[in-house]
Amino acid sequence: MKNIFSLIVVLFVFCSCGAQNTTTDIKKETSVLETTARPKLIVGIVVDQMRYDYLTRFESKFGDGGFNRMINEGFNCKNNHFNYVPTYTGPGHASVYTGTTPKTHGIIGNNWYDKEIKESVYCAGDDNVTSVGTEDKAGKMSPHRLQTTTIGDENRLFTQMQGKTIGISLKDRGAILPAGHTANAAYWFHGRDEGRWISSSFYMNDLPQWVKDFNTSDKAESYLKEWDTFYDISTYTESGVDENTFEGGFKGKEKATFPYDLKALSKDNRGFDILKATPYGNDLTTDFAIAAIKAENLGQDKTTDVLAVSYSATDYVGHNFGVNSKEVQDTYIRLDKDLERLFNYLDSTVGQGEYTVFLTADHGAVDVPSYLHSVKVPAGYVDNKDRKVKLNTFLNTTYGTEDIVENISNDQIFLDRAKVKALGLKLSEVQDAIAMEELSYTNISKVYTATTMSTTSFSKGVEELLQNGFNQKRSGDVILVNDSAFISYSKTGSTHGSGLNYDTHVPLLFFGKGIKHGQTFDKTVIPDIAPTISALLGISFPNGATGQPLGFVID
């Protein structure tokens, strides 16, 4: 009996040890899954005003470590488009990270007329917060007008606020809208006579020491130097001639030609702000992003972090010099070097194959219409003043007053609905009458009313794009569509905002952990990005997401 009892004890101990070892093994396997299944760091890169054809037009000038590394090792979506209008910076950044369009996330422009408070508002402006890092009002910003969550928000919620989210951009909106509502920080560059990175009290009460150290390092000052082409300018055969009549240039320099003495020119060009319109603005952004990765220990543990980087200098250069300029080409050649520098740093700190990157743009841009016109492509400039005079004449003749129109902005007409009602008029009939009047004006292609956008479902064409960009609470009563390549802008430099291919067709590259190698010509749209990253991480999609995960991208 004693021997049997001893045997039972031995068996019990053996089984207990085995069970304990099995539990330990399971914990080890779970731990391994937690640390290997998900990337340690998601890096979202938005290149402001990057047309898709810059990838192909400047390809021969790119090295192997930037754009081409993403293409050669990652996945290239070659037919990627914005699926809404307007194609501006604020809506673009919001759409990339929320996985939906202005119809849902509410950022209908960089600025828009607020129908409730009867004044124009800025997409990131917030008078209820204070500037951090400057006494200037440039820090009074937050994401409070963004109505949905972002990838960063969802990752923060999924990780019980352990995963960090940080947004970085020369532009406040380029940092704030991608970072979302729960971000640890968003930083943007305040130029003029300060040249420093700042934030707002929405995120913090004081800048971290590493940001203060960066600001006192004179890094920004070091870029106030000569800007000449990276390679011999004679090899820049993929862009137009350096001296032409289609570029803006800088105050204080007679011709918009290389080289540019930025230190000397800064005095007449808002001080440090001149850096924003040169490739050195992207260099500075990369410097700051690398400093953030190091100081904040991004990607250094098993919990995924999110870093949103927006390269804004490309947009400033494009607006100033135009998409066919030598200045734009040089900016992208230098940006390619910045990407290589960033990826190399990520390889050495986070670890090669341990992070995931996506790269896209917030919109494209039109060739300078005056240049297009010179080569016999239909293009030109709209006369908004003439349109307004004609519209006021129509309103006075038809309704006895022009006061029923409250605001005209962003190709939208906002009516004073109280005035319309007081005059005993039917809102939809007034909208229709103004729409038909506007349609008769030169260089207006199409006109739609808010009533039509709210009651009719469109599934193709510019009508679908307009509807995806139409927010019932925030958008206007009448929406105008200009002729192709006809813009409201100066006769030098490029702009954007339409639903045409030059504004909608932008790059979409995925690269790194969990990403297949390949390419597709199948159409993808900007709202697909956030659900794809969410699927890769196994987290909830942003709460308003309407895009679909691109399964063919994920390994």
PDB file of N, CA and C in Angstrom, residues 180-218:
ATOM      1  N   GLY A 180      -4.076  62.122 -34.688  1.00  0.00           N
ATOM      2  CA  GLY A 180      -5.371  61.818 -34.097  1.00  0.00           C
ATOM      3  C   GLY A 180      -5.576  62.408 -32.719  1.00  0.00           C
ATOM      4  N   HIS A 181      -6.587  61.886 -32.028  1.00  0.00           N
ATOM      5  CA  HIS A 181      -7.060  62.465 -30.771  1.00  0.00           C
ATOM      6  C   HIS A 181      -6.295  61.994 -29.542  1.00  0.00           C
ATOM      7  N   THR A 182      -5.743  60.815 -29.581  1.00  0.00           N
ATOM      8  CA  THR A 182      -5.106  60.241 -28.383  1.00  0.00           C
ATOM      9  C   THR A 182      -3.588  60.280 -28.460  1.00  0.00           C
ATOM     10  N   ALA A 183      -3.052  60.969 -29.422  1.00  0.00           N
ATOM     11  CA  ALA A 183      -1.603  60.963 -29.660  1.00  0.00           C
ATOM     12  C   ALA A 183      -0.822  61.455 -28.448  1.00  0.00           C
ATOM     13  N   ASN A 184       0.355  60.892 -28.291  1.00  0.00           N
ATOM     14  CA  ASN A 184       1.270  61.375 -27.254  1.00  0.00           C
ATOM     15  C   ASN A 184       1.782  62.764 -27.581  1.00  0.00           C
ATOM     16  N   ALA A 185       1.957  63.021 -28.882  1.00  0.00           N
ATOM     17  CA  ALA A 185       2.478  64.326 -29.278  1.00  0.00           C
ATOM     18  C   ALA A 185       2.282  64.547 -30.776  1.00  0.00           C
ATOM     19  N   ALA A 186       2.218  65.812 -31.143  1.00  0.00           N
ATOM     20  CA  ALA A 186       2.319  66.242 -32.540  1.00  0.00           C
ATOM     21  C   ALA A 186       3.207  67.469 -32.534  1.00  0.00           C
ATOM     22  N   TYR A 187       4.142  67.518 -33.458  1.00  0.00           N
ATOM     23  CA  TYR A 187       5.102  68.627 -33.528  1.00  0.00           C
ATOM     24  C   TYR A 187       5.106  69.204 -34.929  1.00  0.00           C
ATOM     25  N   TRP A 188       5.177  70.535 -35.007  1.00  0.00           N
ATOM     26  CA  TRP A 188       5.280  71.199 -36.300  1.00  0.00           C
ATOM     27  C   TRP A 188       6.275  72.349 -36.196  1.00  0.00           C
ATOM     28  N   PHE A 189       6.701  72.836 -37.358  1.00  0.00           N
ATOM     29  CA  PHE A 189       7.803  73.804 -37.405  1.00  0.00           C
ATOM     30  C   PHE A 189       7.270  75.224 -37.471  1.00  0.00           C
ATOM     31  N   HIS A 190       7.713  76.054 -36.537  1.00  0.00           N
ATOM     32  CA  HIS A 190       7.367  77.469 -36.546  1.00  0.00           C
ATOM     33  C   HIS A 190       8.592  78.246 -37.016  1.00  0.00           C
ATOM     34  N   GLY A 191       8.475  78.846 -38.208  1.00  0.00           N
ATOM     35  CA  GLY A 191       9.620  79.507 -38.827  1.00  0.00           C
ATOM     36  C   GLY A 191       9.790  80.952 -38.410  1.00  0.00           C
ATOM     37  N   ARG A 192       9.610  81.840 -39.363  1.00  0.00           N
ATOM     38  CA  ARG A 192       9.791  83.275 -39.155  1.00  0.00           C
ATOM     39  C   ARG A 192      11.122  83.572 -38.463  1.00  0.00           C
ATOM     40  N   ASP A 193      11.088  84.229 -37.299  1.00  0.00           N
ATOM     41  CA  ASP A 193      12.341  84.575 -36.644  1.00  0.00           C
ATOM     42  C   ASP A 193      12.705  83.592 -35.538  1.00  0.00           C
ATOM     43  N   GLU A 194      11.960  82.472 -35.446  1.00  0.00           N
ATOM     44  CA  GLU A 194      12.204  81.515 -34.374  1.00  0.00           C
ATOM     45  C   GLU A 194      12.871  80.227 -34.849  1.00  0.00           C
ATOM     46  N   GLY A 195      12.345  79.616 -35.899  1.00  0.00           N
ATOM     47  CA  GLY A 195      12.947  78.404 -36.435  1.00  0.00           C
ATOM     48  C   GLY A 195      12.981  77.262 -35.435  1.00  0.00           C
ATOM     49  N   ARG A 196      11.823  76.921 -34.862  1.00  0.00           N
ATOM     50  CA  ARG A 196      11.796  75.867 -33.851  1.00  0.00           C
ATOM     51  C   ARG A 196      10.565  74.977 -34.009  1.00  0.00           C
ATOM     52  N   TRP A 197      10.658  73.786 -33.449  1.00  0.00           N
ATOM     53  CA  TRP A 197       9.547  72.837 -33.447  1.00  0.00           C
ATOM     54  C   TRP A 197       8.689  73.105 -32.223  1.00  0.00           C
ATOM     55  N   ILE A 198       7.372  73.154 -32.438  1.00  0.00           N
ATOM     56  CA  ILE A 198       6.451  73.506 -31.367  1.00  0.00           C
ATOM     57  C   ILE A 198       5.314  72.500 -31.278  1.00  0.00           C
ATOM     58  N   SER A 199       4.468  72.674 -30.269  1.00  0.00           N
ATOM     59  CA  SER A 199       3.291  71.826 -30.104  1.00  0.00           C
ATOM     60  C   SER A 199       2.199  72.666 -29.442  1.00  0.00           C
ATOM     61  N   SER A 200       1.203  71.990 -28.840  1.00  0.00           N
ATOM     62  CA  SER A 200       0.134  72.716 -28.158  1.00  0.00           C
ATOM     63  C   SER A 200      -0.222  72.028 -26.850  1.00  0.00           C
ATOM     64  N   SER A 201      -0.974  72.746 -26.006  1.00  0.00           N
ATOM     65  CA  SER A 201      -1.378  72.203 -24.709  1.00  0.00           C
ATOM     66  C   SER A 201      -2.372  71.065 -24.846  1.00  0.00           C
ATOM     67  N   PHE A 202      -2.868  70.820 -26.041  1.00  0.00           N
ATOM     68  CA  PHE A 202      -3.711  69.640 -26.261  1.00  0.00           C
ATOM     69  C   PHE A 202      -2.922  68.371 -25.951  1.00  0.00           C
ATOM     70  N   TYR A 203      -1.611  68.409 -26.210  1.00  0.00           N
ATOM     71  CA  TYR A 203      -0.763  67.230 -26.024  1.00  0.00           C
ATOM     72  C   TYR A 203       0.086  67.297 -24.758  1.00  0.00           C
ATOM     73  N   MET A 204       0.526  68.490 -24.374  1.00  0.00           N
ATOM     74  CA  MET A 204       1.518  68.610 -23.304  1.00  0.00           C
ATOM     75  C   MET A 204       1.519  70.025 -22.751  1.00  0.00           C
ATOM     76  N   ASN A 205       2.098  70.184 -21.581  1.00  0.00           N
ATOM     77  CA  ASN A 205       2.225  71.502 -20.976  1.00  0.00           C
ATOM     78  C   ASN A 205       3.584  72.142 -21.247  1.00  0.00           C
ATOM     79  N   ASP A 206       4.552  71.303 -21.608  1.00  0.00           N
ATOM     80  CA  ASP A 206       5.897  71.803 -21.885  1.00  0.00           C
ATOM     81  C   ASP A 206       6.560  70.857 -22.880  1.00  0.00           C
ATOM     82  N   LEU A 207       7.456  71.382 -23.695  1.00  0.00           N
ATOM     83  CA  LEU A 207       8.177  70.531 -24.636  1.00  0.00           C
ATOM     84  C   LEU A 207       9.093  69.578 -23.884  1.00  0.00           C
ATOM     85  N   PRO A 208       9.229  68.324 -24.357  1.00  0.00           N
ATOM     86  CA  PRO A 208      10.218  67.421 -23.763  1.00  0.00           C
ATOM     87  C   PRO A 208      11.621  68.007 -23.912  1.00  0.00           C
ATOM     88  N   GLN A 209      12.523  67.577 -23.047  1.00  0.00           N
ATOM     89  CA  GLN A 209      13.871  68.124 -23.081  1.00  0.00           C
ATOM     90  C   GLN A 209      14.555  67.883 -24.417  1.00  0.00           C
ATOM     91  N   TRP A 210      14.273  66.725 -25.044  1.00  0.00           N
ATOM     92  CA  TRP A 210      14.948  66.426 -26.302  1.00  0.00           C
ATOM     93  C   TRP A 210      14.533  67.406 -27.403  1.00  0.00           C
ATOM     94  N   VAL A 211      13.261  67.873 -27.360  1.00  0.00           N
ATOM     95  CA  VAL A 211      12.804  68.858 -28.343  1.00  0.00           C
ATOM     96  C   VAL A 211      13.467  70.208 -28.067  1.00  0.00           C
ATOM     97  N   LYS A 212      13.559  70.580 -26.805  1.00  0.00           N
ATOM     98  CA  LYS A 212      14.244  71.820 -26.450  1.00  0.00           C
ATOM     99  C   LYS A 212      15.703  71.778 -26.902  1.00  0.00           C
ATOM    100  N   ASP A 213      16.335  70.628 -26.686  1.00  0.00           N
ATOM    101  CA  ASP A 213      17.735  70.485 -27.107  1.00  0.00           C
ATOM    102  C   ASP A 213      17.867  70.607 -28.625  1.00  0.00           C
ATOM    103  N   PHE A 214      16.922  70.006 -29.343  1.00  0.00           N
ATOM    104  CA  PHE A 214      16.947  70.092 -30.800  1.00  0.00           C
ATOM    105  C   PHE A 214      16.800  71.545 -31.235  1.00  0.00           C
ATOM    106  N   ASN A 215      15.870  72.257 -30.599  1.00  0.00           N
ATOM    107  CA  ASN A 215      15.610  73.649 -30.975  1.00  0.00           C
ATOM    108  C   ASN A 215      16.793  74.569 -30.695  1.00  0.00           C
ATOM    109  N   THR A 216      17.594  74.212 -29.717  1.00  0.00           N
ATOM    110  CA  THR A 216      18.749  75.061 -29.385  1.00  0.00           C
ATOM    111  C   THR A 216      20.033  74.580 -30.064  1.00  0.00           C
ATOM    112  N   SER A 217      19.905  73.589 -30.917  1.00  0.00           N
ATOM    113  CA  SER A 217      21.091  73.033 -31.576  1.00  0.00           C
ATOM    114  C   SER A 217      21.506  73.807 -32.826  1.00  0.00           C
ATOM    115  N   ASP A 218      20.693  74.768 -33.219  1.00  0.00           N
ATOM    116  CA  ASP A 218      20.951  75.557 -34.435  1.00  0.00           C
ATOM    117  C   ASP A 218      20.889  74.706 -35.705  1.00  0.00           C
TER     118      ASP A 218
END
